[in-house]
PDB file of C-alpha atoms in Angstrom:
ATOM      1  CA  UNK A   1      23.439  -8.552   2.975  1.00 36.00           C
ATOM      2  CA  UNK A   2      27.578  -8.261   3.371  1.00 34.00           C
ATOM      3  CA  UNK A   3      29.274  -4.719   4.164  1.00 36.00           C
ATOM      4  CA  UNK A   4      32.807  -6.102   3.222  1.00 36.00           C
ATOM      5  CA  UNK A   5      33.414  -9.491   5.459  1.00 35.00           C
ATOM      6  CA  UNK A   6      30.632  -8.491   7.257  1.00 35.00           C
ATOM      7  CA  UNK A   7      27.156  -9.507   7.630  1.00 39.00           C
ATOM      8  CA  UNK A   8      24.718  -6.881   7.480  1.00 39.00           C
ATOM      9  CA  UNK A   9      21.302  -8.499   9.160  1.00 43.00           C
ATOM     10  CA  UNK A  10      18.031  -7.343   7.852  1.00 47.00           C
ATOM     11  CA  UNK A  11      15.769  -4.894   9.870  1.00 46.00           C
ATOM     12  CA  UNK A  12      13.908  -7.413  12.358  1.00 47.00           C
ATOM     13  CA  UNK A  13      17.257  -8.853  13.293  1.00 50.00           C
ATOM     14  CA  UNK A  14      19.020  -4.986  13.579  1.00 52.00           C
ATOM     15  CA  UNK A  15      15.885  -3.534  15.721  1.00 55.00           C
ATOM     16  CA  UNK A  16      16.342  -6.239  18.053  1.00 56.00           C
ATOM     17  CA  UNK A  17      20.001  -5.984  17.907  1.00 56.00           C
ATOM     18  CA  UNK A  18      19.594  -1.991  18.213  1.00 57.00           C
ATOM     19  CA  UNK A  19      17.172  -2.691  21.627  1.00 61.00           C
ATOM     20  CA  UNK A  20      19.454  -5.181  23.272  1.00 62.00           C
ATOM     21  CA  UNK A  21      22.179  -2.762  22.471  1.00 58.00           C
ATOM     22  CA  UNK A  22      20.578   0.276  24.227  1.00 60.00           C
ATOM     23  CA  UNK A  23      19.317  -2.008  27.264  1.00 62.00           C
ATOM     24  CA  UNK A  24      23.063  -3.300  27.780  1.00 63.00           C
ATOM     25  CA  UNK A  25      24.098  -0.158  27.634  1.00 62.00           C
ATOM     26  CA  UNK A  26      21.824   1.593  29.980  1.00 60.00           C
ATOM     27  CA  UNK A  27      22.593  -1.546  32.400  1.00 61.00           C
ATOM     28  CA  UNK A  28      26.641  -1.036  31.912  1.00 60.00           C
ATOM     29  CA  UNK A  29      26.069   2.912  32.244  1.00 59.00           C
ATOM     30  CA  UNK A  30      24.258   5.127  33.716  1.00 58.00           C
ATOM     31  CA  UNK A  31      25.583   8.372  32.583  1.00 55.00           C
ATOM     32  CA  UNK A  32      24.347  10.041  29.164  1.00 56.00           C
ATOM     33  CA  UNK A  33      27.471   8.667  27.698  1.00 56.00           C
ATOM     34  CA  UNK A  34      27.800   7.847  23.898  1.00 55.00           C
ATOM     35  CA  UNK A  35      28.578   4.481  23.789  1.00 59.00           C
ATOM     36  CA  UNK A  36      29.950   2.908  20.036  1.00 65.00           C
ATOM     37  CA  UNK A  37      28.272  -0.678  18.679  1.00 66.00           C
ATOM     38  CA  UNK A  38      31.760  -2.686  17.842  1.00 74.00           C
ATOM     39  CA  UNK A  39      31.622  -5.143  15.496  1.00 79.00           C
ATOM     40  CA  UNK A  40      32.340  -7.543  18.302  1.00 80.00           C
ATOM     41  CA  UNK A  41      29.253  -6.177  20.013  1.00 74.00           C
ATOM     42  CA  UNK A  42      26.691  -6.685  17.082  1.00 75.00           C
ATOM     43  CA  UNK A  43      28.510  -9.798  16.860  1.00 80.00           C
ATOM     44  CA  UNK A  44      27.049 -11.188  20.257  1.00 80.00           C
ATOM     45  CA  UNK A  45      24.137  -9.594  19.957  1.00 76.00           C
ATOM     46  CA  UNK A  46      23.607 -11.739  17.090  1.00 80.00           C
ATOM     47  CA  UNK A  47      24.809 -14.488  18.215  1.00 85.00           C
ATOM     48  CA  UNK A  48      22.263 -14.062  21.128  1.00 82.00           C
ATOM     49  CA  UNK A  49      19.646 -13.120  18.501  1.00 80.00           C
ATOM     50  CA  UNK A  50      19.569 -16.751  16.466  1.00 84.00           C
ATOM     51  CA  UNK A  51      20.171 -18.493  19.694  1.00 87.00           C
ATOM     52  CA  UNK A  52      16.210 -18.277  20.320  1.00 85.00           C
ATOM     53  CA  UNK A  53      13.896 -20.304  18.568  1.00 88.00           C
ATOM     54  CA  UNK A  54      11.064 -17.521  18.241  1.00 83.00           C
ATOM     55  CA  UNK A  55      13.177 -15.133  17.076  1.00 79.00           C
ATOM     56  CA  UNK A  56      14.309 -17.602  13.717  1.00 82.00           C
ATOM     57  CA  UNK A  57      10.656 -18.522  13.068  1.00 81.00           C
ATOM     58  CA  UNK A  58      10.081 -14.341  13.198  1.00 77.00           C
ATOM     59  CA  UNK A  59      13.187 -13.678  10.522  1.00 77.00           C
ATOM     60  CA  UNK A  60      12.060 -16.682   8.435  1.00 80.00           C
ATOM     61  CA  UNK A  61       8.890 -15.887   7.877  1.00 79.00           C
ATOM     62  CA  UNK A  62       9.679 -11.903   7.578  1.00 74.00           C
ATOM     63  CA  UNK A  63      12.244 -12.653   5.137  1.00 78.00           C
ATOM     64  CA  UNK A  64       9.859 -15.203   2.675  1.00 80.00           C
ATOM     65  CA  UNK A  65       6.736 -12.526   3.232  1.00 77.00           C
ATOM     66  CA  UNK A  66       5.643  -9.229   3.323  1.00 74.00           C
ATOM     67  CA  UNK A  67       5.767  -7.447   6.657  1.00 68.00           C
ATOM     68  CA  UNK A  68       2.022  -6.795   6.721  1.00 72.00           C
ATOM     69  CA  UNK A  69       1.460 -11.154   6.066  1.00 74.00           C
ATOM     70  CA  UNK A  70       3.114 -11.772   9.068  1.00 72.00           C
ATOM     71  CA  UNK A  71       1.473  -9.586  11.340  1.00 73.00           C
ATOM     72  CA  UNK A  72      -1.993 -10.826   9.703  1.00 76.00           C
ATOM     73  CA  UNK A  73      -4.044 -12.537  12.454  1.00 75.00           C
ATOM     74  CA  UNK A  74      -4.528 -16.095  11.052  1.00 76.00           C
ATOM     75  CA  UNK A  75      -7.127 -16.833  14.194  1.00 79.00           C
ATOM     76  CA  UNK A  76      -9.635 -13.350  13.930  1.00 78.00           C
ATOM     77  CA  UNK A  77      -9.298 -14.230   9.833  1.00 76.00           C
ATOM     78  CA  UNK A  78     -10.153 -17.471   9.821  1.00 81.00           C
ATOM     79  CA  UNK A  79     -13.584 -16.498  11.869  1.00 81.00           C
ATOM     80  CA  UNK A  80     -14.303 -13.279   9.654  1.00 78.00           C
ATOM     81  CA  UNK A  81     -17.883 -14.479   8.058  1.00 78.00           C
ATOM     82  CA  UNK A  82     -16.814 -13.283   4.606  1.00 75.00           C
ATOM     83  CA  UNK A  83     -20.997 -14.272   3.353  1.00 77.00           C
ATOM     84  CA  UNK A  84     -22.819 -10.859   3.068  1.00 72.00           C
ATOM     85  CA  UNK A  85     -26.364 -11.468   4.526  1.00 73.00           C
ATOM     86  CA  UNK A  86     -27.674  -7.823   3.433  1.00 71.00           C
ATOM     87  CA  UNK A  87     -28.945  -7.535  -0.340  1.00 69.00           C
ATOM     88  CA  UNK A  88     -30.132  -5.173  -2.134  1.00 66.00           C
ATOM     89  CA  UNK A  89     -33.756  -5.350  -2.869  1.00 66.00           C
ATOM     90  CA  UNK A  90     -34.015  -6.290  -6.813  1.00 59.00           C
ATOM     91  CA  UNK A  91     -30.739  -6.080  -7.368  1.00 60.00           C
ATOM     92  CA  UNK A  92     -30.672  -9.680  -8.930  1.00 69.00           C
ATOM     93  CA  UNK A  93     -28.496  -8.198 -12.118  1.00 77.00           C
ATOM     94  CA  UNK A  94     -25.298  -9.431 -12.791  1.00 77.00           C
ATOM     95  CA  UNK A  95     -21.819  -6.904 -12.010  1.00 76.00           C
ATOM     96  CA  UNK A  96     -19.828  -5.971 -14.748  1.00 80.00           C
ATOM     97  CA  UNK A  97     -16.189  -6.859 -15.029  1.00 78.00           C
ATOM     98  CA  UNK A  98     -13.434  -4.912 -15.431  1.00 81.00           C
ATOM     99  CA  UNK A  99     -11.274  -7.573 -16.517  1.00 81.00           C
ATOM    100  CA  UNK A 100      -7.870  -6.113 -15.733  1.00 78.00           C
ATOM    101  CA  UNK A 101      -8.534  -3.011 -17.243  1.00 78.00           C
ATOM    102  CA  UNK A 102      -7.655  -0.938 -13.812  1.00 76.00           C
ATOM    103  CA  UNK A 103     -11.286   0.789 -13.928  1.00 83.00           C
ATOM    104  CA  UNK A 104     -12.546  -0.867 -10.943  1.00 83.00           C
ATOM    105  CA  UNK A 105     -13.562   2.009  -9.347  1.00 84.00           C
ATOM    106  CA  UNK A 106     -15.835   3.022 -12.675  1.00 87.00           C
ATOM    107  CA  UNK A 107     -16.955  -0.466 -12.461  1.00 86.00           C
ATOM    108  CA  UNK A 108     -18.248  -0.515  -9.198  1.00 84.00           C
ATOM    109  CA  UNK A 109     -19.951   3.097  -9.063  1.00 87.00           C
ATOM    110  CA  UNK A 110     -22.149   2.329 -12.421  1.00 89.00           C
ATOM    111  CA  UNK A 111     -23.172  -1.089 -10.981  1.00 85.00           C
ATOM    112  CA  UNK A 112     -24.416   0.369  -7.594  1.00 84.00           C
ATOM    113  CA  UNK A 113     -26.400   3.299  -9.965  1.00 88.00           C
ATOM    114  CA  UNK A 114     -27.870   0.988 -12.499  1.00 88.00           C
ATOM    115  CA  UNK A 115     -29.664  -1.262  -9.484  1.00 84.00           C
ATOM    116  CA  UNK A 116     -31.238   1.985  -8.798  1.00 85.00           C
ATOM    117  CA  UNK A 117     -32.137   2.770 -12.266  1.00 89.00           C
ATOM    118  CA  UNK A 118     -33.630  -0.579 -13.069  1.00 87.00           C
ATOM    119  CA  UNK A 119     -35.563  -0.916 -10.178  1.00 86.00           C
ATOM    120  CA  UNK A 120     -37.197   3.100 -11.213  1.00 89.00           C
ATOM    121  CA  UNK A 121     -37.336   2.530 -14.975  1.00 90.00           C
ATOM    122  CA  UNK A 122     -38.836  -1.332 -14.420  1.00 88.00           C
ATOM    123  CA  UNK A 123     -35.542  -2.727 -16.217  1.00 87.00           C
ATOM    124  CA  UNK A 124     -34.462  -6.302 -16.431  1.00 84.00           C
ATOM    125  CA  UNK A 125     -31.198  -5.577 -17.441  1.00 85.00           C
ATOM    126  CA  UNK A 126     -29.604  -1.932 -18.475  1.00 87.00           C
ATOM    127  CA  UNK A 127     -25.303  -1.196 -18.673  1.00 88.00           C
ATOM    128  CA  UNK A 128     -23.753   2.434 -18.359  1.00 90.00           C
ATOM    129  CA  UNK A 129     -21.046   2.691 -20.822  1.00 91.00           C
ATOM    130  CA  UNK A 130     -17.989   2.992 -18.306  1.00 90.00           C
ATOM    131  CA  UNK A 131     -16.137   4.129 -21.557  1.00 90.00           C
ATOM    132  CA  UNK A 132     -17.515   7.430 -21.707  1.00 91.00           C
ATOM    133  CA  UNK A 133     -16.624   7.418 -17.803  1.00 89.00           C
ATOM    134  CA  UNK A 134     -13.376   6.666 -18.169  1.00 89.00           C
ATOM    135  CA  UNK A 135     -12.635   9.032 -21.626  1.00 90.00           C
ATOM    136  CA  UNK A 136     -13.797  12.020 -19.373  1.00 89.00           C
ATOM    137  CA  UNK A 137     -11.492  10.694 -16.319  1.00 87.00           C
ATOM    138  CA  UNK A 138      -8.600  10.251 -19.024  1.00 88.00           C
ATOM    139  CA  UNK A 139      -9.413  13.770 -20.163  1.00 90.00           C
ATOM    140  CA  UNK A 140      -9.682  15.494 -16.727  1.00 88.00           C
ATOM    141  CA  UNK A 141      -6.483  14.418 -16.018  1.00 87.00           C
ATOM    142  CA  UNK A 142      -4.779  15.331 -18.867  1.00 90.00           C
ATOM    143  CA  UNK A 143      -5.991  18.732 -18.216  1.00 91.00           C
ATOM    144  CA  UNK A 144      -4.411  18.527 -14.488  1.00 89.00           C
ATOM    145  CA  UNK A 145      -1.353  17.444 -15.937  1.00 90.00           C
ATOM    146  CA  UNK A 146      -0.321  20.119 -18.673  1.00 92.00           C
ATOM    147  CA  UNK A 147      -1.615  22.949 -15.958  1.00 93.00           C
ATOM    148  CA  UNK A 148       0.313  21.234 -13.503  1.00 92.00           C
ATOM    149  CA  UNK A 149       3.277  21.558 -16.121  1.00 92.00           C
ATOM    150  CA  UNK A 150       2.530  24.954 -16.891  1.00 94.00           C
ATOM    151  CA  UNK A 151       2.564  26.020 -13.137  1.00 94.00           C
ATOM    152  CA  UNK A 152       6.201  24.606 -12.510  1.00 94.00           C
ATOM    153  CA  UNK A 153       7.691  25.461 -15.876  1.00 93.00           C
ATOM    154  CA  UNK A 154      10.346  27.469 -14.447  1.00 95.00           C
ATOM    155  CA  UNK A 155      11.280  24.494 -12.183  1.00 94.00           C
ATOM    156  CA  UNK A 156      14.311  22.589 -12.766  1.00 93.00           C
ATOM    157  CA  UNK A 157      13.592  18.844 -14.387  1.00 91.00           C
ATOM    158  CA  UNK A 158      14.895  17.658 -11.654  1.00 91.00           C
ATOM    159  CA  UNK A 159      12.611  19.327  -9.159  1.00 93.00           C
ATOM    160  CA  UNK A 160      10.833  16.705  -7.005  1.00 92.00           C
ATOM    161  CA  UNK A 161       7.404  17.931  -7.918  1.00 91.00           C
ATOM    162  CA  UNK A 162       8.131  17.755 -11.684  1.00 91.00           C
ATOM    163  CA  UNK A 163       9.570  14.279 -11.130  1.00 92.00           C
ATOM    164  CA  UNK A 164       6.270  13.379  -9.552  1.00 90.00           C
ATOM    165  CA  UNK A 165       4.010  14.886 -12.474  1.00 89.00           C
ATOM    166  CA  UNK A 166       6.586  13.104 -15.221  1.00 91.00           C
ATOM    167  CA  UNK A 167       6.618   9.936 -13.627  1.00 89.00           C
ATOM    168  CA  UNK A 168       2.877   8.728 -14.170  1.00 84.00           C
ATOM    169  CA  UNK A 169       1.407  11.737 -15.949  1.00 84.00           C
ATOM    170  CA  UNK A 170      -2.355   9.884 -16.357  1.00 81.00           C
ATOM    171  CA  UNK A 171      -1.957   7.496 -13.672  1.00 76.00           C
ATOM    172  CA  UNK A 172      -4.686   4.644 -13.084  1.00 74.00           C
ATOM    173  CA  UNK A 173      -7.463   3.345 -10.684  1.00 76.00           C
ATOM    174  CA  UNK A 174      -9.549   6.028  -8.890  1.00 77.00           C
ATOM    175  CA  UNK A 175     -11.533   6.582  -6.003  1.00 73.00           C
ATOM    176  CA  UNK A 176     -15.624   7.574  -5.639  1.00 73.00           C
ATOM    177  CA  UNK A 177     -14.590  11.158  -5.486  1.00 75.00           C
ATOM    178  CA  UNK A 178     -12.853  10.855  -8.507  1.00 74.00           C
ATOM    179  CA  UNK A 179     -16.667   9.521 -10.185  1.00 76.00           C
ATOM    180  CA  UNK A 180     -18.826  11.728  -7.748  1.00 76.00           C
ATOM    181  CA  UNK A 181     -16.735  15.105  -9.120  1.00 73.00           C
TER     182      UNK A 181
END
């Protein structure tokens, strides 16, 4: 990033640079002093900064990843069993997909109840319509919205909680409360 002639260094780079700052700092002076970071300063610091190996392999791989990716344990992942050894007794029915329809949540709480059902009922195979799930979801929230609209009506449009109702007034996905309630 530039700031004029300047090169602005992204946040790994600028918390170390802020850290070596204070620690020079408190080194240079004791008192509870202000002290101001010169350009010539954040300069060296950076300077000092690439100068170790480490810290360039850190940057790179911050700045080509997500910040959660690179703190990802490669060793305790690559030794996570990822084969489930518990089954469900008679539970030899195939899940449902979702496809991309973002009603994975639906998905997955009608295929843990219809094990259940099949197993009481003597079923081979049985599907819950996740349609009439998700029309009910759909239509719960609608209802949530316009009260929510109705109960900040005399708010500005600007007002952060209208923003937040306006801004994804049905939303998608869900949680088990969501299918439990």
């Amino acid at each position: 990033y530039y700031f004029g002639s300047f090169l602005i260094i992204p946040y790994s780079i600028t918390i170390h640079t802020f850290l070596s700052f204070k620690l020079k700092m408190n080194q240079n002076n004791n008192s509870n002093e202000t002290q101001s970071l010169s350009l010539e300063t954040i300069g060296s610091l950076r300077k000092e900064f690439i100068s170790n190996k480490q810290n360039i392999i850190a940057y790179n791989s911050v700045a080509v990843s997500t910040f959660p990716e690179t703190i990802i344990n490669q060793n305790i992942l690559n030794t996570t069993d990822f084969v489930f050894s518990n089954e469900i007794e008679g539970a030899s029915l195939a899940a449902t997909s979702q496809k991309s329809s973002g009603r994975c949540w639906i998905f997955a709480c009608l295929n843990l109840l219809r094990v259940d059902l099949c197993r009481k009922l003597n079923l081979s195979t049985f599907e819950f319509s996740q349609n009439y799930v998700y029309f009910f979801d759909k239509l719960e929230r609608a209802n949530y919205f316009f009260e929510s609209i109705i109960e900040t009506a005399d708010k500005e449009i600007n007002d952060r909680v209208v923003e937040f109702l306006l801004s994804a007034p049905l939303g998608d996905g869900g949680q088990w409360h969501y299918f439990v309630e």
